[in-house]
Amino acid sequence: MPTSPTPSTASAAADASGGFGAVVRHPLFWPVVALVALLAVNTAVRPGFLSVSILDDHLFGSPIDILRNCAPLMLVALGMSLVIATRGIDLSVGAVVAISGAVALTFIAGAPDPASTTTVFLAIGMALVLGLVLGVWNGFLVSVLGIQPIIATLILMTAGRGVAMLITEGQITTVTSAPFKTLGAGYWLGLPVATLVAFGVFGLVALLVRRTALGMLVESVGINPAASRLAGVRARTIVWTVFALSGLFSGLAGLILSSNVMAADANNAGLFIELDAILAVVIGGTSLAGGKFSLSGTFVGVLIIATLSLTVTNVGISPLVTPLFKALVVAAVTLLQSPAMRRKLAERTRRRGRTAPVPPSDKPADVSTDKVVA
Amino acid sequence: MSTNFRRAGAALFAATLTAATLVACSSEQAPQGGGDGGGESAAASDTIVLGFSQVGAESGWRAANTKSIQDTLTTENGFDLKFSDAQQKQENQIQAIRSYIQQQVDVIAFSPVVETGWDAVLEEAKAAEIPVILTDRAVDSEDDTLYESFIGSDFVEEGKRAGDWAVEQYDGEGYKAVELQGTTGAAPMIDRQQGFADAIAGSDIEMIDSQTGNFTRTEGKQVMEGFLQKYDDIDLVFAHNDDMGLGAIEAIEAAGKVPGKDIKIITVDGVKDGMQALADGKINYIVECNPLLGPDLAEIAKKVVAGEEVEKRIVTQDEAFDQEAAKAALPDRQY
């Protein structure tokens, strides 16, 4: 190919137009494509995959399962997005998830009446306050003492499960409490309560950061902390706040997770959720280098990860190759999201848009393969 | 045996506790002094010094296992137990065993975190003439003179008993079964799957799908939710441990079906929550994986120290419970 290979591919993009190119260049384009592709694969394997029916006054079906099971990750990834936007990272979220569940269930199990609403609200309150306190602790280490976020949160990550084990005395604490079960497994207006809570919090935070200057301040701290401070942004307060929020959201996620199975498992609750959360943020197009962040990207990223888990069961992928399958999907999405790849793709669509109307004029004389435009 | 091999993080301060225990062990050792490597001197003083290295405290099963050992190997029973918790790390276990060798205990017992990599440290124990007893899990070594005896359940047999009961109860009804497997590659997962598959071969129970739930409730529930959406004719669930079975119960109830009736459930372990669900009629059958290895360990340790021959492989007595048996057994369950 002496000049350029573009015309040879133009046939595939006969319908390419300027509008289409803009859609492709949108940061959310590839994550959404990945999500749609995953859903399509599932539907191909089982045509009824996307169908939702009504069962005992609530919606029932795989999409509902995805929405409910993604709730804890949604909350954790929300906090993680904000932390990452300030150039930080929070590795302790999984430990906070375990501690929050342990505290709430141990309290409910020890209460005289586990099924009373007061007990449950007290337990939820305690777990949330504790999550917030742990987040404030992380924020203190990072913003006041200036410890690198990865180290500061590593402390709680390693110690946290031990704390949770101490609280549950090494056992898996199980309770029977109808009001508590509502949070993770209940329904309201036909929709899972867990989803409503997680999406509600997500929407609230999204409004807060995008309709006020808060989001811009967070980004400015992430792009250049020193410059933002000189410009009058209270960088320390902002960093401290995002870590505190991450702790609070992880606490809430821990409550939903433990309520879903009505058990606090100090060893396994939220295990590796920090990695899933970071992954969701990255898939959503937020850079780990801090600065610009995309909550809608995180939202799609979380849905991709939740769908991926269900896909393994639905398609019947052997447990032996499950990690490989997940890695391939994630690698594909991350590749498509990488700046170099995006630039290449954008270039191609731009040229397609330009060359499509008059393909023959660009055609190199020596092209004699079957790829020639018809 | 809900072990999770994926777990990497050992709690910092819990590790400190372990270290403290080891220190305490060494200081306690001082008055014992006289033991010069063989069992005879200790046998003479009637107290057997036994160093035990536990895997960790990862599940209810393991907690019961630890309690059984600590409650049996007491001073009243003629033992001086030195206990350490390895936090799921082989290096901690090797360190603990080395410290027991230095302290010249009479017997070393441990539950190996993993199957391989024990030859060197076991050679050291052999050179110091300290007998070694394995509990719960085996080591994979060419040289079986490195340990005296291995006490533990037969996982293949557990799977087989579960399958045998299913065949006995449901053969001829064309049942469709799904399996919730333990952590991929773990010995209990491989063996229980094998045993169950062997048992149902030849019957008309059909295993239609199998997926890992990592021995945890959350993943057991998620996988079961997927199965329930995928198939609308599941009759039987075989879960490799109670916790995944309990997760499956939640999923089945959420799907508007009745666990134990519409969909039968068979699990392995017999921890308290599982037995309660069995007594409540939500599980149909549990094959016990007995964590109470203390009495067996005490007996073998005494024999070894007295110089008697012991069996190389001792299979612990596992019971199995149906719903009626669970109701009867529940009040007296120790774990």
XYZ file of C-alpha atoms in Angstrom:
709
model
C 0.000 0.000 0.000
C 1.919 3.030 -1.165
C -0.256 5.851 0.089
C -2.992 4.930 2.465
C -5.171 1.913 3.150
C -8.284 3.907 3.909
C -10.197 3.569 0.671
C -10.057 -0.187 0.880
C -12.058 -0.127 4.071
C -14.451 2.506 2.927
C -16.856 -0.110 1.658
C -17.554 -1.196 5.198
C -18.449 2.323 6.093
C -20.677 3.268 3.239
C -23.129 4.741 5.703
C -20.460 6.665 7.569
C -21.312 10.287 8.036
C -20.147 13.195 10.139
C -22.825 12.501 12.755
C -21.796 8.905 13.083
C -18.177 9.934 13.543
C -19.135 12.224 16.396
C -20.995 9.369 18.062
C -17.981 7.084 17.699
C -15.703 9.705 19.168
C -17.927 10.108 22.210
C -16.048 8.799 25.270
C -18.943 6.524 26.176
C -19.272 4.963 22.730
C -17.078 1.886 23.224
C -18.193 1.055 26.770
C -21.816 1.189 25.621
C -20.966 -0.955 22.593
C -19.329 -3.487 24.930
C -22.390 -3.544 27.167
C -24.759 -3.956 24.238
C -22.538 -6.684 22.777
C -22.560 -8.574 26.089
C -26.335 -8.337 26.279
C -26.569 -9.450 22.649
C -24.395 -12.511 23.301
C -26.598 -13.429 26.250
C -29.755 -12.972 24.232
C -28.319 -15.082 21.424
C -27.620 -17.910 23.872
C -30.958 -17.575 25.593
C -33.573 -15.528 23.707
C -35.535 -14.812 26.880
C -32.539 -13.193 28.577
C -33.854 -9.644 28.449
C -37.442 -10.501 29.260
C -38.824 -9.243 32.534
C -41.922 -10.702 34.126
C -43.910 -9.849 37.211
C -43.680 -12.236 40.125
C -45.281 -11.649 43.535
C -45.767 -7.929 42.842
C -42.242 -7.265 41.746
C -40.266 -7.420 38.527
C -38.323 -10.587 37.896
C -35.745 -11.468 35.267
C -32.068 -11.359 34.402
C -31.972 -7.571 33.830
C -33.410 -7.083 37.305
C -30.770 -9.442 38.743
C -28.056 -7.384 37.055
C -29.471 -4.131 38.396
C -29.732 -5.534 41.920
C -26.353 -7.254 42.008
C -24.543 -4.215 40.655
C -25.778 -1.988 43.499
C -22.847 -2.510 45.929
C -20.254 -2.091 43.167
C -22.123 0.994 41.926
C -21.727 2.684 45.312
C -18.096 1.671 45.765
C -17.195 2.742 42.217
C -18.941 6.090 42.737
C -16.660 6.873 45.678
C -13.693 5.486 43.769
C -14.378 7.795 40.781
C -14.240 10.867 42.991
C -11.099 9.671 44.776
C -9.370 8.825 41.502
C -10.351 12.221 40.085
C -8.229 13.841 42.819
C -5.267 11.655 41.768
C -5.926 9.335 44.698
C -6.925 5.711 45.016
C -8.801 3.906 47.773
C -7.767 0.299 48.308
C -9.610 -0.018 51.603
C -13.162 -0.128 50.198
C -13.419 -3.922 50.418
C -12.318 -3.886 54.042
C -14.854 -1.161 54.846
C -17.548 -3.269 53.150
C -16.628 -6.212 55.418
C -16.500 -4.089 58.589
C -19.813 -2.390 57.880
C -21.606 -5.697 57.341
C -19.971 -7.205 60.411
C -20.980 -4.321 62.676
C -24.561 -4.180 61.462
C -25.215 -7.914 61.677
C -23.450 -8.394 64.989
C -25.583 -5.581 66.426
C -28.805 -7.017 64.992
C -27.915 -10.536 66.141
C -27.262 -9.275 69.676
C -30.376 -7.115 69.877
C -33.360 -8.411 71.868
C -35.663 -8.062 68.867
C -33.789 -8.491 65.571
C -36.930 -7.889 63.522
C -37.755 -4.464 64.961
C -37.362 -1.471 62.686
C -35.632 0.542 65.396
C -32.906 -2.086 65.759
C -32.382 -2.207 62.025
C -32.175 1.579 61.683
C -29.730 1.740 64.589
C -27.599 -0.969 62.961
C -27.643 0.811 59.604
C -26.815 4.111 61.300
C -23.888 2.578 63.173
C -22.458 0.946 60.064
C -22.767 4.138 58.027
C -21.150 6.281 60.726
C -18.338 3.757 61.026
C -17.853 3.734 57.252
C -17.695 7.528 57.303
C -15.204 7.495 60.192
C -12.955 5.042 58.340
C -13.169 7.243 55.244
C -12.289 10.307 57.335
C -9.303 8.387 58.703
C -8.081 7.651 55.164
C -8.662 11.270 54.198
C -6.720 12.438 57.254
C -3.734 10.258 56.345
C -3.755 11.508 52.772
C -4.693 15.165 53.025
C -3.251 16.168 56.389
C -0.280 13.854 56.846
C 0.483 13.778 53.120
C 0.854 9.985 52.902
C 0.476 8.630 49.381
C -3.115 7.410 48.913
C -2.109 3.883 47.855
C -0.092 3.441 51.057
C -2.539 5.234 53.343
C -5.477 3.076 52.263
C -3.350 -0.089 52.156
C -3.170 0.170 55.956
C -6.917 -0.161 56.333
C -7.114 -2.713 53.507
C -4.821 -5.141 55.346
C -6.075 -4.429 58.859
C -9.759 -4.055 58.028
C -10.648 -7.702 57.509
C -8.939 -8.498 60.790
C -11.150 -5.924 62.487
C -14.210 -7.460 60.846
C -13.077 -10.919 62.012
C -12.729 -9.635 65.567
C -16.245 -8.197 65.434
C -17.773 -11.449 64.156
C -15.437 -13.595 66.292
C -14.297 -15.511 63.240
C -17.784 -16.788 62.487
C -20.167 -16.029 59.668
C -22.854 -14.084 61.510
C -26.365 -14.890 60.325
C -29.558 -13.082 61.288
C -33.240 -13.259 60.516
C -34.687 -9.772 60.288
C -37.309 -8.885 57.718
C -36.735 -5.100 57.763
C -32.991 -5.521 57.223
C -33.541 -7.981 54.415
C -35.542 -5.329 52.552
C -32.401 -3.278 51.915
C -30.588 -5.924 49.898
C -33.267 -8.312 48.708
C -36.523 -6.376 49.014
C -38.605 -4.518 46.441
C -40.340 -1.161 46.350
C -42.712 -0.248 43.538
C -41.639 -3.483 41.874
C -37.976 -2.524 41.772
C -35.159 -3.844 43.985
C -34.577 -1.545 46.968
C -30.818 -2.033 46.632
C -30.934 -0.650 43.094
C -33.110 2.290 44.075
C -30.772 3.189 46.928
C -27.593 2.855 44.855
C -28.964 4.664 41.802
C -30.503 7.325 44.040
C -27.194 8.056 45.748
C -25.432 7.949 42.387
C -27.884 10.423 40.838
C -27.652 12.729 43.838
C -23.857 12.840 43.716
C -23.874 13.268 39.940
C -26.231 16.252 40.305
C -24.093 17.691 43.086
C -20.813 17.530 41.180
C -22.187 18.589 37.813
C -24.736 21.231 38.760
C -22.424 22.929 41.256
C -18.753 23.857 40.974
C -17.789 20.871 43.100
C -16.963 18.634 40.136
C -14.760 21.287 38.620
C -12.960 21.820 41.919
C -12.357 18.076 42.246
C -10.966 17.991 38.709
C -8.750 21.007 39.294
C -7.255 19.369 42.378
C -6.622 16.236 40.333
C -5.031 18.110 37.450
C -2.761 20.307 39.538
C -3.134 20.421 43.313
C -0.562 23.156 43.801
C -2.037 25.440 41.163
C -5.565 24.917 42.479
C -4.433 25.791 45.973
C -2.799 28.965 44.689
C -6.006 29.713 42.831
C -7.896 29.564 46.103
C -9.306 26.031 45.941
C -9.196 24.330 49.309
C -7.449 21.238 48.004
C -7.057 19.614 51.417
C -10.755 19.846 52.236
C -11.702 18.494 48.816
C -9.377 15.473 49.104
C -10.480 14.794 52.643
C -14.142 14.958 51.585
C -13.829 12.506 48.689
C -12.103 9.912 50.892
C -14.783 10.359 53.566
C -17.488 9.893 50.926
C -15.747 6.790 49.585
C -15.814 5.324 53.108
C -19.484 6.219 53.560
C -20.519 4.700 50.211
C -18.503 1.547 50.934
C -20.279 1.282 54.274
C -23.621 1.448 52.495
C -22.412 -1.129 49.948
C -21.439 -3.442 52.832
C -24.952 -3.155 54.255
C -26.530 -4.061 50.907
C -24.150 -6.991 50.372
C -24.740 -8.473 53.820
C -28.466 -7.855 53.619
C -28.621 -9.680 50.273
C -27.587 -12.980 51.904
C -28.438 -11.994 55.498
C -24.944 -12.975 56.598
C -21.725 -11.137 57.450
C -18.746 -13.027 56.104
C -15.667 -11.119 57.276
C -13.385 -13.060 54.937
C -15.298 -12.884 51.694
C -17.659 -9.902 51.794
C -16.458 -7.390 49.219
C -13.300 -9.372 48.504
C -11.478 -7.725 45.568
C -14.307 -5.204 45.142
C -11.613 -2.479 45.115
C -10.215 -3.985 41.925
C -13.650 -4.254 40.313
C -14.359 -0.657 41.272
C -11.076 0.623 39.824
C -11.790 -1.406 36.708
C -15.277 0.068 36.360
C -13.862 3.576 36.690
C -11.173 2.904 34.079
C -13.573 1.214 31.648
C -15.747 4.294 32.028
C -12.944 6.406 30.638
C -11.644 8.126 33.787
C -7.852 8.310 33.852
C -5.994 6.997 36.890
C -3.774 10.060 36.531
C -6.594 12.147 37.994
C -8.347 15.195 36.693
C -11.285 14.752 34.367
C -13.710 12.104 35.499
C -16.880 10.663 34.068
C -19.572 9.407 36.418
C -21.736 8.251 33.520
C -18.697 6.266 32.317
C -18.379 4.638 35.733
C -22.098 3.845 35.619
C -21.699 1.978 32.327
C -18.492 0.333 33.590
C -20.300 -1.075 36.614
C -23.115 -2.411 34.430
C -20.545 -4.107 32.175
C -18.887 -5.857 35.125
C -22.215 -6.972 36.612
C -23.401 -8.253 33.220
C -20.099 -10.050 32.739
C -20.632 -12.063 35.948
C -24.103 -13.146 34.885
C -22.861 -13.911 31.368
C -20.509 -16.552 32.764
C -23.454 -18.428 34.272
C -25.841 -17.779 31.418
C -23.515 -18.772 28.613
C -22.197 -21.643 30.737
C -18.510 -20.798 30.569
C -16.426 -23.379 32.387
C -15.104 -22.157 35.753
C -11.638 -23.067 34.515
C -11.681 -20.427 31.774
C -13.872 -17.829 33.511
C -10.952 -15.589 34.557
C -9.577 -15.732 31.009
C -12.955 -14.837 29.513
C -13.371 -11.871 31.840
C -9.823 -10.731 31.163
C -10.404 -10.819 27.396
C -13.551 -8.705 27.596
C -11.896 -6.199 29.918
C -8.776 -6.084 27.739
C -10.901 -5.414 24.665
C -12.799 -2.562 26.307
C -9.646 -1.035 27.812
C -7.860 -1.211 24.464
C -10.716 0.539 22.717
C -10.619 3.175 25.452
C -6.886 3.844 25.214
C -6.005 7.301 23.815
C -3.762 5.906 21.056
C -6.437 3.500 19.877
C -9.135 6.151 20.033
C -7.004 8.511 17.979
C -6.538 5.852 15.323
C -10.228 5.016 15.234
C -11.191 8.671 15.164
C -8.779 9.264 12.279
C -10.311 6.423 10.353
C -13.864 7.597 10.818
C -12.861 11.135 9.905
C -11.263 9.986 6.667
C -14.160 7.716 5.932
C -16.501 10.640 6.324
C -14.411 12.665 3.903
C -13.700 9.964 1.352
C -16.955 8.087 1.333
C -18.776 10.391 -1.102
C -16.000 10.179 -3.699
C -14.211 6.933 -3.059
C -12.734 6.284 -6.533
C -10.697 9.507 -6.548
C -8.638 8.360 -3.573
C -8.207 4.868 -4.827
C -4.582 3.925 -5.406
C -3.968 2.676 -8.920
C -2.379 -0.600 -7.906
C -5.168 -1.851 -5.686
C -6.279 -5.083 -7.237
C -7.599 -7.041 -4.281
C -11.161 -7.999 -3.534
C -11.361 -5.093 -1.120
C -11.890 -2.598 -3.916
C -14.984 -0.482 -3.528
C -17.759 -1.876 -5.632
C -13.880 -26.684 54.327
C -14.837 -23.315 52.935
C -11.278 -22.352 52.346
C -10.594 -19.500 50.068
C -7.214 -19.764 48.495
C -7.585 -16.418 46.831
C -7.301 -14.557 50.053
C -4.071 -12.721 50.151
C -4.212 -10.079 52.828
C -3.254 -11.215 56.282
C -4.498 -8.860 58.944
C -1.581 -6.905 60.295
C -2.482 -6.957 63.902
C -3.769 -10.515 63.748
C -0.320 -11.440 62.478
C 1.070 -9.599 65.453
C -1.149 -11.728 67.667
C 0.262 -14.841 66.028
C 3.749 -13.589 66.665
C 2.807 -12.928 70.271
C 1.509 -16.481 70.586
C 4.778 -17.833 69.283
C 6.736 -15.719 71.716
C 4.492 -16.928 74.505
C 5.139 -20.465 73.365
C 8.875 -20.072 73.576
C 8.747 -18.594 77.054
C 6.386 -21.300 78.270
C 8.833 -23.833 76.981
C 11.491 -22.988 79.549
C 10.275 -25.125 82.466
C 9.668 -28.042 80.115
C 13.395 -28.007 79.328
C 14.368 -31.625 79.788
C 12.918 -32.973 76.538
C 15.902 -33.944 74.384
C 14.187 -34.849 71.177
C 12.438 -38.175 71.705
C 9.026 -38.904 72.976
C 10.333 -40.925 75.920
C 11.245 -38.124 78.282
C 7.877 -36.486 77.785
C 6.074 -39.786 78.054
C 7.830 -40.226 81.346
C 6.481 -36.910 82.578
C 3.072 -37.947 81.183
C 2.517 -34.668 79.390
C 2.718 -34.655 75.630
C 3.898 -31.364 74.184
C 2.115 -30.936 70.870
C 2.726 -28.084 68.455
C -0.238 -27.407 66.147
C -0.228 -25.083 63.154
C -3.735 -24.213 61.955
C -4.540 -22.913 58.452
C -6.389 -19.846 59.676
C -9.873 -18.861 60.759
C -11.553 -18.490 57.400
C -14.877 -20.228 57.996
C -17.308 -21.511 60.560
C -16.023 -24.979 59.806
C -12.460 -23.961 60.611
C -13.507 -22.225 63.822
C -15.175 -25.455 64.990
C -12.073 -27.410 64.011
C -9.833 -25.124 66.083
C -12.169 -25.274 69.054
C -12.276 -29.054 68.963
C -8.485 -29.265 69.022
C -8.102 -26.707 71.782
C -10.831 -28.307 73.892
C -9.438 -31.839 73.551
C -5.712 -31.313 73.889
C -5.922 -29.880 77.397
C -3.669 -30.236 80.439
C -6.277 -32.529 82.048
C -6.008 -34.862 79.062
C -2.232 -34.924 79.355
C -1.342 -32.434 76.644
C 0.555 -29.211 76.487
C -0.815 -27.626 73.304
C 1.141 -24.974 71.467
C -1.225 -23.476 68.925
C -0.492 -21.077 66.106
C -2.643 -19.628 63.329
C -0.968 -19.336 59.914
C -3.370 -16.777 58.414
C -3.617 -18.882 55.226
C 0.101 -18.544 54.534
C 2.450 -21.423 53.958
C 5.481 -19.393 55.034
C 3.856 -18.754 58.421
C 3.183 -22.446 58.777
C 6.734 -23.430 57.920
C 7.986 -20.834 60.391
C 5.717 -22.221 63.106
C 6.821 -25.793 62.423
C 10.501 -24.746 62.560
C 9.905 -23.048 65.895
C 8.243 -26.231 67.199
C 11.288 -28.194 66.062
C 13.578 -25.801 67.909
C 11.436 -26.108 70.998
C 11.765 -29.891 70.675
C 8.078 -30.610 71.122
C 6.992 -34.270 71.245
C 4.587 -34.168 68.304
C 3.928 -31.688 65.514
C 0.498 -31.587 63.901
C -0.764 -29.255 61.174
C -3.388 -28.713 58.468
C -1.383 -27.851 55.350
C -2.514 -24.650 53.612
C -1.416 -26.079 50.260
C -0.429 -29.558 49.179
C 3.136 -29.034 48.013
C 6.388 -27.571 49.283
C 6.616 -29.354 52.621
C 9.487 -31.772 52.037
C 12.279 -29.562 53.397
C 10.662 -28.657 56.679
C 9.344 -32.192 57.207
C 12.869 -33.524 56.637
C 14.024 -31.215 59.403
C 11.362 -32.607 61.727
C 12.371 -36.128 60.790
C 16.036 -35.365 61.473
C 15.033 -34.024 64.887
C 13.052 -37.257 65.414
C 9.795 -35.410 65.966
C 6.779 -37.280 64.566
C 4.370 -35.284 62.360
C 0.604 -35.789 62.058
C -1.434 -34.185 59.271
C -5.017 -33.165 59.903
C -7.839 -32.302 57.516
C -5.698 -31.968 54.389
C -2.924 -34.065 52.906
C 0.490 -33.097 51.591
C 1.628 -34.133 48.149
C 4.988 -35.787 48.761
C 6.731 -38.802 47.274
C 8.105 -39.772 50.655
C 5.335 -40.863 52.995
C 7.762 -41.575 55.817
C 7.825 -37.827 56.419
C 4.615 -38.047 58.448
C 3.114 -40.642 60.746
C -0.525 -40.326 59.902
C -3.124 -38.242 58.056
C -6.444 -37.690 59.804
C -9.267 -36.220 57.751
C -12.436 -36.658 55.785
C -12.621 -38.429 52.465
C -13.971 -35.740 50.139
C -14.710 -38.157 47.305
C -16.739 -40.225 49.729
C -18.678 -37.119 50.815
C -19.660 -36.375 47.234
C -20.534 -40.008 46.686
C -22.779 -40.174 49.740
C -24.603 -37.068 48.603
C -25.069 -38.598 45.151
C -26.103 -41.982 46.537
C -28.837 -40.371 48.610
C -30.082 -38.402 45.619
C -30.252 -41.590 43.548
C -31.990 -43.445 46.348
C -34.622 -40.709 46.752
C -35.175 -39.377 43.280
C -34.053 -41.953 40.716
C -36.717 -42.653 38.124
C -38.218 -39.172 38.208
C -35.947 -37.674 35.566
C -34.506 -34.995 37.843
C -32.436 -32.192 36.385
C -29.629 -31.133 38.709
C -27.274 -28.163 38.908
C -24.044 -27.992 40.853
C -22.547 -25.112 42.848
C -18.856 -25.898 42.964
C -16.295 -24.799 45.498
C -13.211 -22.768 44.655
C -11.879 -24.025 41.340
C -8.975 -26.408 41.864
C -9.386 -26.849 45.637
C -9.180 -30.481 46.755
C -12.691 -30.571 48.297
C -14.143 -29.121 45.071
C -12.452 -31.632 42.758
C -13.201 -34.633 44.958
C -16.819 -33.802 45.827
C -17.634 -33.183 42.182
C -16.035 -36.496 41.260
C -17.811 -38.445 43.990
C -21.217 -37.005 43.162
C -20.800 -37.558 39.425
C -19.777 -41.198 40.018
C -22.774 -41.796 42.255
C -25.417 -40.430 39.882
C -23.916 -42.144 36.841
C -26.368 -44.766 35.693
C -29.378 -43.117 37.307
C -31.702 -40.812 35.407
C -30.600 -37.753 37.373
C -29.009 -35.441 34.873
C -26.409 -32.800 35.762
C -27.402 -29.978 33.431
C -25.007 -27.264 34.594
C -22.144 -26.629 36.957
C -20.538 -23.362 38.013
C -18.254 -22.144 40.796
C -19.670 -20.235 43.742
C -16.293 -20.034 45.490
C -17.658 -21.575 48.700
C -19.383 -18.277 49.585
C -23.032 -17.339 50.079
C -22.961 -14.237 47.903
C -21.548 -16.031 44.880
C -23.685 -19.102 45.519
C -26.735 -16.863 45.388
C -25.622 -15.058 42.234
C -24.865 -18.246 40.350
C -28.158 -19.786 41.422
C -30.007 -16.670 40.220
C -28.365 -17.160 36.847
C -29.327 -20.841 36.766
C -32.932 -20.057 37.693
C -33.206 -17.602 34.817
C -31.520 -19.967 32.420
C -33.505 -23.111 33.218
C -37.076 -23.278 34.418
C -36.963 -26.977 35.226
C -34.278 -27.374 37.906
C -35.230 -30.083 40.406
C -32.061 -30.522 42.430
C -29.091 -28.461 43.616
C -25.859 -30.014 44.821
C -23.738 -27.429 46.646
C -20.173 -28.250 47.667
C -20.695 -26.542 51.005
C -23.487 -25.262 53.219
C -22.791 -21.593 52.596
C -23.397 -21.813 48.854
C -26.496 -23.880 49.566
C -27.753 -21.127 51.879
C -27.140 -18.586 49.124
C -29.075 -20.805 46.715
C -32.018 -20.874 49.151
C -32.207 -17.062 49.023
C -32.160 -17.118 45.230
C -34.814 -19.829 44.984
C -37.114 -17.991 47.397
C -36.645 -14.749 45.457
C -37.682 -16.618 42.308
C -40.953 -17.535 43.965
C -40.151 -21.201 44.455
C -39.949 -23.223 47.638
C -36.479 -24.537 48.515
C -36.601 -28.118 49.747
C -39.878 -28.753 47.892
C -39.926 -27.315 44.371
C -36.163 -27.562 44.212
C -34.362 -30.078 46.408
C -31.017 -29.098 47.923
C -28.127 -31.324 48.998
C -25.018 -29.839 50.601
C -21.814 -30.868 52.368
C -20.397 -29.599 55.723
C -23.084 -29.515 58.379
C -22.310 -26.152 59.997
C -24.944 -24.715 62.299
C -26.726 -22.451 59.790
C -26.888 -25.334 57.333
C -28.294 -27.718 59.912
C -30.876 -25.117 60.925
C -31.995 -24.757 57.295
C -32.150 -28.558 57.046
C -34.302 -28.767 60.170
C -36.501 -25.992 58.733
C -37.056 -28.098 55.628
C -35.206 -25.774 53.232
C -32.368 -28.211 52.621
C -33.051 -31.896 52.013
C -29.812 -33.626 52.905
C -26.429 -32.695 54.366
C -23.353 -34.890 54.321
C -21.275 -33.869 57.273
C -17.635 -32.988 56.943
C -16.654 -33.484 60.533
C -14.438 -30.697 61.892
C -14.141 -32.306 65.325
C -10.731 -33.825 64.726
C -9.490 -33.193 68.284
C -10.285 -36.626 69.787
C -8.742 -38.497 66.829
C -5.670 -36.299 66.974
C -5.283 -36.868 70.730
C -5.532 -40.625 70.314
C -3.028 -40.815 67.473
C -0.599 -38.453 69.208
C -0.625 -40.658 72.316
C -0.007 -43.784 70.267
C 2.806 -42.172 68.300
C 4.546 -40.968 71.443
C 4.156 -44.411 73.024
C 5.889 -45.829 69.958
C 2.869 -47.803 68.714
C 2.158 -48.353 65.046
C -0.588 -46.100 63.658
C -2.593 -46.169 60.455
C -1.152 -43.984 57.695
C -4.619 -42.747 56.738
C -7.413 -42.268 59.217
C -10.752 -41.327 57.736
C -12.882 -39.376 60.176
C -16.369 -40.584 60.857
C -18.702 -38.332 58.900
C -22.392 -38.521 59.469
C -25.151 -37.539 57.110
C -28.441 -35.944 58.012
C -31.873 -35.788 56.506
C -34.465 -33.359 57.841
C -35.664 -35.565 60.687
C -32.130 -36.387 61.816
C -31.263 -32.687 61.762
C -34.142 -31.822 64.079
C -32.922 -34.466 66.501
C -29.265 -33.509 66.269
C -29.572 -29.728 66.251
C -29.857 -29.088 70.016
C -26.594 -30.943 70.702
C -24.545 -29.634 67.796
C -21.196 -28.249 68.881
C -20.691 -26.175 65.771
